[in-house]
Amino acid sequence: MEKTELIGLNRKELEKFAVRAGLEPFRGRQIFRWIYQEGIETFDSMTDISKNIRSGLAENASIRGLKLIQRLESIDGTSKFLFGLYDGYYVESVLIPEKQRLTLCVSSQAGCAMACKFCATGRLGFKRNLDTGEIVDQFLKARKYAGRDITNIVFMGMGEPTLNLKNVLKACEIISDDFGPSLSKKRITVSTVGVIHALKKFVSSAGKLGLAISLHSADEEIRKKIIPSAEKNTIPEIMAEAKRYTELSGRRVSFEYLMLGGVTDSIADAKKLIKAIHGIPCKINLIIYNPVDGLPFDKPREDDVLKFRDYLYPRTYAVTIRESRGLDIMGACGQLAGLTPD
Ligand code: SF4
């Protein structure tokens, strides 16, 4: 009989699993705590569970998780993890230390169907959705490696998370559970390129989760050229959902704006951006494009980035320029390609 994989089960499901195994429901909560709070990987380490019960568990269940294939360290302290999935695909996660924060950028899909023109993942095409356990285990493995708590999670790795919403939301529920890692939902951000039907579902169920929208251009025609899915998902529709998110969550939305040299970085572009976000409580993150071999885009000039920022602020809300991290290990935004080691 196939063993039940426990990573990815939430607290209720582990209680039911315990009952099915002839145990009290509280055993399920114990297992939940061992796996998600303590990060243990074998039943033998569950020291408050008797040896008999542990060997019964080992016969019927597994704590399999992802296979760590490779870890690369950047000179700036960023680490990139390459994980192997059971069916031969690969995904990457990036761990970014900054002062008090330790942020993990997780993947939600192997590959991505969105095919954004500036993104290395987009070139891979879509392979499949990650299951809940494959998302949560990126967190468990990275935390184990870091040896300290991860303070923030961003779904900005490989994939479009709103197209794998059920598994993404369940992973967030496990990671924020008080019996587990208890990371506040306010510290978890889901980033989307804006697929309206999926964004609507996310906004309706997000609660306190953060929302970042990869806008990248407020000019419909330019946006369509760099984000093919923008053909079907217009800027006004995206803005309506952004507004609804701020009303339901009471939080600001983040707009990610990719500065592509000569494409999205002019003052005319800044004016369009100000108009598009008018009336929506938000933060704007300007991301300086990281060159990817074979892609036809240039890094913006530093001077143009500063002029763009200074035009936006104080005409609009808070604006930050996102520092690129892990460039030397291809771990920066848009650079994740699930490359297998040589
Ligand atoms: S930028 Fe995001 S949504 Fe676009 S192809 Fe890359 S991973 Fe997919």
mmCIF file of C-alpha atoms and ligand atoms in Angstrom:
data_model
loop_
_atom_site.group_PDB
_atom_site.id
_atom_site.type_symbol
_atom_site.label_atom_id
_atom_site.label_comp_id
_atom_site.label_asym_id
_atom_site.label_seq_id
_atom_site.Cartn_x
_atom_site.Cartn_y
_atom_site.Cartn_z
ATOM 1 C CA MET A 1 0.000 0.000 0.000
ATOM 2 C CA GLU A 2 1.292 3.474 -0.854
ATOM 3 C CA LYS A 3 2.419 5.489 2.133
ATOM 4 C CA THR A 4 0.608 8.719 3.050
ATOM 5 C CA GLU A 5 2.866 11.740 2.513
ATOM 6 C CA LEU A 6 2.508 13.963 5.556
ATOM 7 C CA ILE A 7 4.212 17.180 4.387
ATOM 8 C CA GLY A 8 1.385 19.261 2.954
ATOM 9 C CA LEU A 9 -1.353 17.991 5.300
ATOM 10 C CA ASN A 10 -2.862 20.687 7.497
ATOM 11 C CA ARG A 11 -3.605 20.277 11.194
ATOM 12 C CA LYS A 12 -7.160 18.938 10.690
ATOM 13 C CA GLU A 13 -5.965 16.465 8.062
ATOM 14 C CA LEU A 14 -3.209 15.209 10.362
ATOM 15 C CA GLU A 15 -5.749 14.748 13.170
ATOM 16 C CA LYS A 16 -7.890 12.676 10.783
ATOM 17 C CA PHE A 17 -4.818 10.751 9.679
ATOM 18 C CA ALA A 18 -4.091 9.928 13.346
ATOM 19 C CA VAL A 19 -7.667 8.715 13.914
ATOM 20 C CA ARG A 20 -7.507 6.535 10.795
ATOM 21 C CA ALA A 21 -4.292 5.044 12.198
ATOM 22 C CA GLY A 22 -6.188 4.140 15.412
ATOM 23 C CA LEU A 23 -4.637 6.982 17.456
ATOM 24 C CA GLU A 24 -6.078 9.904 19.415
ATOM 25 C CA PRO A 25 -6.538 13.161 17.380
ATOM 26 C CA PHE A 26 -3.952 14.921 19.571
ATOM 27 C CA ARG A 27 -1.293 12.654 18.017
ATOM 28 C CA GLY A 28 -2.025 14.439 14.740
ATOM 29 C CA ARG A 29 -1.317 17.783 16.407
ATOM 30 C CA GLN A 30 1.931 16.389 17.811
ATOM 31 C CA ILE A 31 2.998 15.240 14.342
ATOM 32 C CA PHE A 32 1.987 18.647 12.926
ATOM 33 C CA ARG A 33 4.215 20.404 15.449
ATOM 34 C CA TRP A 34 7.161 18.070 14.844
ATOM 35 C CA ILE A 35 7.057 18.477 11.088
ATOM 36 C CA TYR A 36 6.229 22.163 10.719
ATOM 37 C CA GLN A 37 7.495 23.791 13.897
ATOM 38 C CA GLU A 38 10.515 21.608 14.662
ATOM 39 C CA GLY A 39 11.270 20.707 11.045
ATOM 40 C CA ILE A 40 12.075 17.057 11.806
ATOM 41 C CA GLU A 41 12.384 14.664 8.871
ATOM 42 C CA THR A 42 12.121 11.228 10.527
ATOM 43 C CA PHE A 43 9.541 9.639 12.820
ATOM 44 C CA ASP A 44 12.344 8.546 15.154
ATOM 45 C CA SER A 45 12.906 12.181 16.136
ATOM 46 C CA MET A 46 9.319 12.526 17.488
ATOM 47 C CA THR A 47 10.458 11.887 21.038
ATOM 48 C CA ASP A 48 7.121 12.460 22.797
ATOM 49 C CA ILE A 49 5.527 9.657 20.773
ATOM 50 C CA SER A 50 6.163 6.063 21.900
ATOM 51 C CA LYS A 51 8.492 3.838 19.896
ATOM 52 C CA ASN A 52 5.625 1.469 18.965
ATOM 53 C CA ILE A 53 3.503 4.250 17.548
ATOM 54 C CA ARG A 54 6.519 5.708 15.699
ATOM 55 C CA SER A 55 7.291 2.439 13.957
ATOM 56 C CA GLY A 56 3.599 2.083 12.984
ATOM 57 C CA LEU A 57 3.732 5.583 11.521
ATOM 58 C CA ALA A 58 6.912 4.843 9.582
ATOM 59 C CA GLU A 59 5.226 1.817 7.998
ATOM 60 C CA ASN A 60 2.200 3.763 6.782
ATOM 61 C CA ALA A 61 3.407 7.301 6.198
ATOM 62 C CA SER A 62 6.365 9.251 4.859
ATOM 63 C CA ILE A 63 7.936 12.664 5.407
ATOM 64 C CA ARG A 64 9.444 12.709 1.963
ATOM 65 C CA GLY A 65 9.726 16.335 0.940
ATOM 66 C CA LEU A 66 11.863 17.838 -1.768
ATOM 67 C CA LYS A 67 15.312 16.725 -2.773
ATOM 68 C CA LEU A 68 17.889 19.454 -2.375
ATOM 69 C CA ILE A 69 20.002 19.224 -5.531
ATOM 70 C CA GLN A 70 22.155 22.313 -5.237
ATOM 71 C CA ARG A 71 22.634 25.420 -3.118
ATOM 72 C CA LEU A 72 24.426 28.482 -4.425
ATOM 73 C CA GLU A 73 25.683 31.327 -2.258
ATOM 74 C CA SER A 74 25.894 34.876 -3.549
ATOM 75 C CA ILE A 75 28.603 37.267 -2.423
ATOM 76 C CA ASP A 76 25.783 39.431 -1.003
ATOM 77 C CA GLY A 77 24.556 36.635 1.340
ATOM 78 C CA THR A 78 21.614 35.521 -0.824
ATOM 79 C CA SER A 79 21.219 31.749 -1.252
ATOM 80 C CA LYS A 80 19.513 29.987 -4.125
ATOM 81 C CA PHE A 81 18.187 26.439 -3.689
ATOM 82 C CA LEU A 82 17.524 24.058 -6.550
ATOM 83 C CA PHE A 83 15.041 21.350 -5.567
ATOM 84 C CA GLY A 84 14.226 18.174 -7.450
ATOM 85 C CA LEU A 85 10.592 17.041 -7.601
ATOM 86 C CA TYR A 86 9.586 13.354 -7.528
ATOM 87 C CA ASP A 87 8.712 13.388 -11.241
ATOM 88 C CA GLY A 88 11.965 14.856 -12.521
ATOM 89 C CA TYR A 89 11.095 18.580 -12.629
ATOM 90 C CA TYR A 90 13.045 21.253 -10.776
ATOM 91 C CA VAL A 91 12.089 24.403 -8.874
ATOM 92 C CA GLU A 92 14.102 27.122 -7.191
ATOM 93 C CA SER A 93 13.739 29.209 -4.021
ATOM 94 C CA VAL A 94 15.808 32.202 -2.989
ATOM 95 C CA LEU A 95 16.638 33.150 0.600
ATOM 96 C CA ILE A 96 17.441 36.829 1.086
ATOM 97 C CA PRO A 97 18.867 38.177 4.363
ATOM 98 C CA GLU A 98 18.404 41.918 4.991
ATOM 99 C CA LYS A 99 19.131 43.425 8.411
ATOM 100 C CA GLN A 100 16.469 41.947 10.754
ATOM 101 C CA ARG A 101 14.512 40.291 7.946
ATOM 102 C CA LEU A 102 15.026 36.925 6.333
ATOM 103 C CA THR A 103 12.839 36.677 3.245
ATOM 104 C CA LEU A 104 12.180 33.510 1.286
ATOM 105 C CA CYS A 105 11.069 33.773 -2.317
ATOM 106 C CA VAL A 106 9.152 30.562 -3.099
ATOM 107 C CA SER A 107 7.961 28.911 -6.311
ATOM 108 C CA SER A 108 4.353 27.865 -6.833
ATOM 109 C CA GLN A 109 4.668 26.037 -10.161
ATOM 110 C CA ALA A 110 7.336 24.154 -12.104
ATOM 111 C CA GLY A 111 7.777 26.473 -15.077
ATOM 112 C CA CYS A 112 5.123 29.047 -15.910
ATOM 113 C CA ALA A 113 2.476 29.445 -18.596
ATOM 114 C CA MET A 114 2.511 33.253 -18.572
ATOM 115 C CA ALA A 115 5.555 33.525 -20.860
ATOM 116 C CA CYS A 116 6.496 37.071 -19.801
ATOM 117 C CA LYS A 117 9.105 38.230 -22.275
ATOM 118 C CA PHE A 118 11.626 39.437 -19.691
ATOM 119 C CA CYS A 119 11.576 36.317 -17.505
ATOM 120 C CA ALA A 120 13.786 33.225 -17.588
ATOM 121 C CA THR A 121 11.034 31.058 -16.038
ATOM 122 C CA GLY A 122 8.617 32.148 -18.756
ATOM 123 C CA ARG A 123 10.913 30.605 -21.358
ATOM 124 C CA LEU A 124 10.561 27.170 -19.756
ATOM 125 C CA GLY A 125 6.837 26.892 -20.410
ATOM 126 C CA PHE A 126 4.436 25.374 -17.911
ATOM 127 C CA LYS A 127 5.275 21.986 -16.432
ATOM 128 C CA ARG A 128 2.854 21.567 -13.530
ATOM 129 C CA ASN A 129 1.438 23.029 -10.325
ATOM 130 C CA LEU A 130 3.346 22.307 -7.140
ATOM 131 C CA ASP A 131 1.338 20.506 -4.486
ATOM 132 C CA THR A 132 0.940 21.993 -1.011
ATOM 133 C CA GLY A 133 3.773 19.927 0.447
ATOM 134 C CA GLU A 134 6.193 20.993 -2.292
ATOM 135 C CA ILE A 135 5.476 24.634 -1.479
ATOM 136 C CA VAL A 136 5.696 24.222 2.309
ATOM 137 C CA ASP A 137 8.867 22.145 2.089
ATOM 138 C CA GLN A 138 10.734 24.961 0.304
ATOM 139 C CA PHE A 139 10.101 26.903 3.517
ATOM 140 C CA LEU A 140 11.075 24.000 5.823
ATOM 141 C CA LYS A 141 14.303 23.217 3.960
ATOM 142 C CA ALA A 142 15.368 26.876 3.667
ATOM 143 C CA ARG A 143 14.644 27.514 7.367
ATOM 144 C CA LYS A 144 16.664 24.443 8.334
ATOM 145 C CA TYR A 145 19.578 25.642 6.259
ATOM 146 C CA ALA A 146 19.338 29.206 7.638
ATOM 147 C CA GLY A 147 19.186 27.970 11.237
ATOM 148 C CA ARG A 148 16.859 30.832 12.130
ATOM 149 C CA ASP A 149 13.281 31.916 11.570
ATOM 150 C CA ILE A 150 12.205 33.114 8.165
ATOM 151 C CA THR A 151 10.437 36.444 8.748
ATOM 152 C CA ASN A 152 8.800 36.974 5.334
ATOM 153 C CA ILE A 153 7.656 34.878 2.394
ATOM 154 C CA VAL A 154 7.029 36.167 -1.096
ATOM 155 C CA PHE A 155 5.457 34.070 -3.843
ATOM 156 C CA MET A 156 7.708 35.611 -6.452
ATOM 157 C CA GLY A 157 9.643 32.535 -7.549
ATOM 158 C CA MET A 158 8.731 30.315 -10.463
ATOM 159 C CA GLY A 159 5.090 30.297 -11.547
ATOM 160 C CA GLU A 160 1.915 32.354 -11.341
ATOM 161 C CA PRO A 161 0.619 31.618 -7.821
ATOM 162 C CA THR A 162 -3.009 32.622 -8.413
ATOM 163 C CA LEU A 163 -3.244 29.833 -10.996
ATOM 164 C CA ASN A 164 -2.386 27.331 -8.240
ATOM 165 C CA LEU A 165 -4.481 29.095 -5.641
ATOM 166 C CA LYS A 166 -5.845 26.131 -3.689
ATOM 167 C CA ASN A 167 -2.367 24.775 -2.915
ATOM 168 C CA VAL A 168 -0.884 28.239 -2.326
ATOM 169 C CA LEU A 169 -3.608 29.175 0.180
ATOM 170 C CA LYS A 170 -3.313 25.849 1.972
ATOM 171 C CA ALA A 171 0.478 26.258 2.215
ATOM 172 C CA CYS A 172 -0.069 29.750 3.701
ATOM 173 C CA GLU A 173 -2.545 28.313 6.211
ATOM 174 C CA ILE A 174 -0.002 25.672 7.358
ATOM 175 C CA ILE A 175 2.875 28.160 7.581
ATOM 176 C CA SER A 176 0.760 30.630 9.574
ATOM 177 C CA ASP A 177 -0.759 27.988 11.905
ATOM 178 C CA ASP A 178 -0.058 28.695 15.593
ATOM 179 C CA PHE A 179 0.794 25.023 16.174
ATOM 180 C CA GLY A 180 3.304 25.201 13.337
ATOM 181 C CA PRO A 181 5.661 27.936 12.118
ATOM 182 C CA SER A 182 3.089 30.648 13.096
ATOM 183 C CA LEU A 183 4.335 33.157 10.551
ATOM 184 C CA SER A 184 1.762 35.966 10.361
ATOM 185 C CA LYS A 185 -0.233 36.075 7.107
ATOM 186 C CA LYS A 186 0.654 39.762 6.961
ATOM 187 C CA ARG A 187 4.232 38.664 6.300
ATOM 188 C CA ILE A 188 3.314 36.462 3.350
ATOM 189 C CA THR A 189 2.876 38.166 -0.026
ATOM 190 C CA VAL A 190 1.370 36.619 -3.129
ATOM 191 C CA SER A 191 2.617 38.197 -6.324
ATOM 192 C CA THR A 192 0.624 38.035 -9.546
ATOM 193 C CA VAL A 193 0.903 39.280 -13.064
ATOM 194 C CA GLY A 194 -2.889 39.811 -12.976
ATOM 195 C CA VAL A 195 -5.025 37.007 -14.413
ATOM 196 C CA ILE A 196 -8.454 38.456 -13.721
ATOM 197 C CA HIS A 197 -10.527 35.340 -12.980
ATOM 198 C CA ALA A 198 -7.810 34.042 -10.628
ATOM 199 C CA LEU A 199 -7.092 37.444 -9.106
ATOM 200 C CA LYS A 200 -10.791 37.817 -8.244
ATOM 201 C CA LYS A 201 -10.706 34.504 -6.381
ATOM 202 C CA PHE A 202 -7.534 35.510 -4.564
ATOM 203 C CA VAL A 203 -8.929 38.891 -3.506
ATOM 204 C CA SER A 204 -12.084 37.224 -2.164
ATOM 205 C CA SER A 205 -10.120 34.734 -0.059
ATOM 206 C CA ALA A 206 -6.846 36.549 0.787
ATOM 207 C CA GLY A 207 -7.738 37.739 4.290
ATOM 208 C CA LYS A 208 -4.591 39.432 5.597
ATOM 209 C CA LEU A 209 -2.208 37.949 3.010
ATOM 210 C CA GLY A 210 -0.248 40.590 1.118
ATOM 211 C CA LEU A 211 -0.867 41.230 -2.574
ATOM 212 C CA ALA A 212 1.759 42.402 -5.042
ATOM 213 C CA ILE A 213 0.703 43.066 -8.622
ATOM 214 C CA SER A 214 3.354 42.889 -11.314
ATOM 215 C CA LEU A 215 2.172 45.805 -13.388
ATOM 216 C CA HIS A 216 5.484 46.608 -15.120
ATOM 217 C CA SER A 217 3.851 49.134 -17.431
ATOM 218 C CA ALA A 218 0.707 51.260 -17.252
ATOM 219 C CA ASP A 219 0.594 51.542 -21.037
ATOM 220 C CA GLU A 220 -1.734 48.827 -22.324
ATOM 221 C CA GLU A 221 0.182 48.353 -25.593
ATOM 222 C CA ILE A 222 3.637 48.131 -23.980
ATOM 223 C CA ARG A 223 2.247 45.806 -21.320
ATOM 224 C CA LYS A 224 0.843 43.454 -23.970
ATOM 225 C CA LYS A 225 4.261 43.336 -25.630
ATOM 226 C CA ILE A 226 6.089 42.280 -22.471
ATOM 227 C CA ILE A 227 3.313 40.255 -20.758
ATOM 228 C CA PRO A 228 1.334 38.174 -23.285
ATOM 229 C CA SER A 229 -1.491 37.488 -20.782
ATOM 230 C CA ALA A 230 -2.198 41.252 -20.732
ATOM 231 C CA GLU A 231 -4.102 40.730 -24.021
ATOM 232 C CA LYS A 232 -6.950 39.273 -21.966
ATOM 233 C CA ASN A 233 -6.416 41.039 -18.635
ATOM 234 C CA THR A 234 -6.663 44.789 -18.965
ATOM 235 C CA ILE A 235 -5.210 47.407 -16.648
ATOM 236 C CA PRO A 236 -8.626 48.848 -15.555
ATOM 237 C CA GLU A 237 -9.826 45.333 -14.628
ATOM 238 C CA ILE A 238 -6.642 44.729 -12.614
ATOM 239 C CA MET A 239 -6.997 48.107 -10.878
ATOM 240 C CA ALA A 240 -10.605 47.321 -9.916
ATOM 241 C CA GLU A 241 -9.404 44.154 -8.150
ATOM 242 C CA ALA A 242 -6.491 46.000 -6.541
ATOM 243 C CA LYS A 243 -8.981 48.509 -5.105
ATOM 244 C CA ARG A 244 -11.284 45.719 -3.900
ATOM 245 C CA TYR A 245 -8.297 44.053 -2.186
ATOM 246 C CA THR A 246 -7.453 47.234 -0.271
ATOM 247 C CA GLU A 247 -11.086 47.577 0.843
ATOM 248 C CA LEU A 248 -11.458 43.949 1.969
ATOM 249 C CA SER A 249 -8.047 43.541 3.613
ATOM 250 C CA GLY A 250 -7.545 47.067 4.949
ATOM 251 C CA ARG A 251 -4.012 46.821 3.557
ATOM 252 C CA ARG A 252 -2.154 48.611 0.802
ATOM 253 C CA VAL A 253 -1.458 46.741 -2.407
ATOM 254 C CA SER A 254 2.079 46.681 -3.831
ATOM 255 C CA PHE A 255 2.665 47.416 -7.490
ATOM 256 C CA GLU A 256 5.826 45.909 -8.896
ATOM 257 C CA TYR A 257 7.158 47.957 -11.786
ATOM 258 C CA LEU A 258 9.986 46.601 -13.893
ATOM 259 C CA MET A 259 12.339 49.262 -15.190
ATOM 260 C CA LEU A 260 13.318 48.046 -18.671
ATOM 261 C CA GLY A 261 15.797 50.401 -20.292
ATOM 262 C CA GLY A 262 14.125 52.395 -23.083
ATOM 263 C CA VAL A 263 10.840 50.448 -22.714
ATOM 264 C CA THR A 264 9.155 51.365 -19.410
ATOM 265 C CA ASP A 265 11.428 53.983 -17.849
ATOM 266 C CA SER A 266 10.441 57.354 -19.357
ATOM 267 C CA ILE A 267 8.656 60.249 -17.659
ATOM 268 C CA ALA A 268 5.711 59.615 -20.010
ATOM 269 C CA ASP A 269 5.565 56.087 -18.525
ATOM 270 C CA ALA A 270 5.635 57.551 -15.003
ATOM 271 C CA LYS A 271 2.689 59.835 -15.859
ATOM 272 C CA LYS A 272 0.644 56.872 -17.090
ATOM 273 C CA LEU A 273 1.468 54.966 -13.921
ATOM 274 C CA ILE A 274 0.284 57.823 -11.699
ATOM 275 C CA LYS A 275 -3.005 57.961 -13.613
ATOM 276 C CA ALA A 276 -3.556 54.191 -13.464
ATOM 277 C CA ILE A 277 -3.097 53.857 -9.691
ATOM 278 C CA HIS A 278 -5.001 57.008 -8.762
ATOM 279 C CA GLY A 279 -7.136 56.453 -5.643
ATOM 280 C CA ILE A 280 -5.666 53.033 -4.756
ATOM 281 C CA PRO A 281 -3.746 52.885 -1.445
ATOM 282 C CA CYS A 282 -0.470 51.314 -2.543
ATOM 283 C CA LYS A 283 3.294 51.038 -2.492
ATOM 284 C CA ILE A 284 5.297 51.059 -5.679
ATOM 285 C CA ASN A 285 8.419 48.921 -6.001
ATOM 286 C CA LEU A 286 10.622 49.843 -8.913
ATOM 287 C CA ILE A 287 12.635 46.800 -9.954
ATOM 288 C CA ILE A 288 15.766 47.335 -11.947
ATOM 289 C CA TYR A 289 15.825 44.780 -14.769
ATOM 290 C CA ASN A 290 18.421 42.038 -14.430
ATOM 291 C CA PRO A 291 19.806 41.036 -17.812
ATOM 292 C CA VAL A 292 19.117 37.418 -18.787
ATOM 293 C CA ASP A 293 21.174 35.886 -21.612
ATOM 294 C CA GLY A 294 19.246 35.734 -24.847
ATOM 295 C CA LEU A 295 16.486 38.169 -23.821
ATOM 296 C CA PRO A 296 16.225 41.425 -25.778
ATOM 297 C CA PHE A 297 16.082 43.908 -22.888
ATOM 298 C CA ASP A 298 18.562 46.298 -21.342
ATOM 299 C CA LYS A 299 19.201 47.453 -17.825
ATOM 300 C CA PRO A 300 17.865 51.024 -17.363
ATOM 301 C CA ARG A 301 20.310 53.905 -16.843
ATOM 302 C CA GLU A 302 20.688 54.787 -13.179
ATOM 303 C CA ASP A 303 19.877 58.383 -13.948
ATOM 304 C CA ASP A 304 16.570 57.429 -15.623
ATOM 305 C CA VAL A 305 15.574 55.281 -12.638
ATOM 306 C CA LEU A 306 16.162 58.187 -10.229
ATOM 307 C CA LYS A 307 14.269 60.643 -12.451
ATOM 308 C CA PHE A 308 11.373 58.179 -12.692
ATOM 309 C CA ARG A 309 11.258 57.765 -8.912
ATOM 310 C CA ASP A 310 11.485 61.502 -8.297
ATOM 311 C CA TYR A 311 8.648 62.138 -10.722
ATOM 312 C CA LEU A 312 6.429 59.579 -8.968
ATOM 313 C CA TYR A 313 7.111 60.763 -5.449
ATOM 314 C CA PRO A 314 5.568 62.841 -3.907
ATOM 315 C CA ARG A 315 2.927 62.920 -6.681
ATOM 316 C CA THR A 316 1.929 59.454 -5.553
ATOM 317 C CA TYR A 317 2.391 56.958 -2.700
ATOM 318 C CA ALA A 318 5.532 55.396 -1.236
ATOM 319 C CA VAL A 319 8.082 54.413 -3.870
ATOM 320 C CA THR A 320 11.094 52.179 -3.358
ATOM 321 C CA ILE A 321 13.790 51.025 -5.713
ATOM 322 C CA ARG A 322 14.258 47.312 -5.194
ATOM 323 C CA GLU A 323 17.849 46.371 -4.753
ATOM 324 C CA SER A 324 18.749 43.356 -6.845
ATOM 325 C CA ARG A 325 19.996 40.469 -4.761
ATOM 326 C CA GLY A 326 21.763 37.310 -5.838
ATOM 327 C CA LEU A 327 22.520 38.549 -9.343
ATOM 328 C CA ASP A 328 25.752 36.560 -9.527
ATOM 329 C CA ILE A 329 23.911 33.261 -8.863
ATOM 330 C CA MET A 330 20.978 34.028 -11.200
ATOM 331 C CA GLY A 331 18.740 34.297 -8.148
ATOM 332 C CA ALA A 332 17.338 37.742 -8.807
ATOM 333 C CA CYS A 333 13.835 38.578 -10.021
ATOM 334 C CA GLY A 334 13.055 37.047 -13.409
ATOM 335 C CA GLN A 335 16.238 34.971 -13.432
ATOM 336 C CA LEU A 336 14.904 31.684 -12.035
ATOM 337 C CA ALA A 337 15.052 28.998 -14.650
ATOM 338 C CA GLY A 338 15.285 25.735 -12.670
ATOM 339 C CA LEU A 339 18.700 25.044 -14.149
ATOM 340 C CA THR A 340 20.038 21.640 -13.371
ATOM 341 C CA PRO A 341 23.649 21.391 -12.253
ATOM 342 C CA ASP A 342 26.247 20.663 -14.937
HETATM 343 S S1 SF4 B 1 7.393 36.886 -14.501
HETATM 344 FE FE1 SF4 B 1 6.215 35.514 -13.176
HETATM 345 S S2 SF4 B 1 4.273 35.229 -14.300
HETATM 346 FE FE2 SF4 B 1 5.749 36.051 -15.799
HETATM 347 S S3 SF4 B 1 6.639 34.210 -16.796
HETATM 348 FE FE3 SF4 B 1 7.973 34.792 -15.067
HETATM 349 S S4 SF4 B 1 7.272 33.495 -13.350
HETATM 350 FE FE4 SF4 B 1 5.625 33.535 -14.906
#
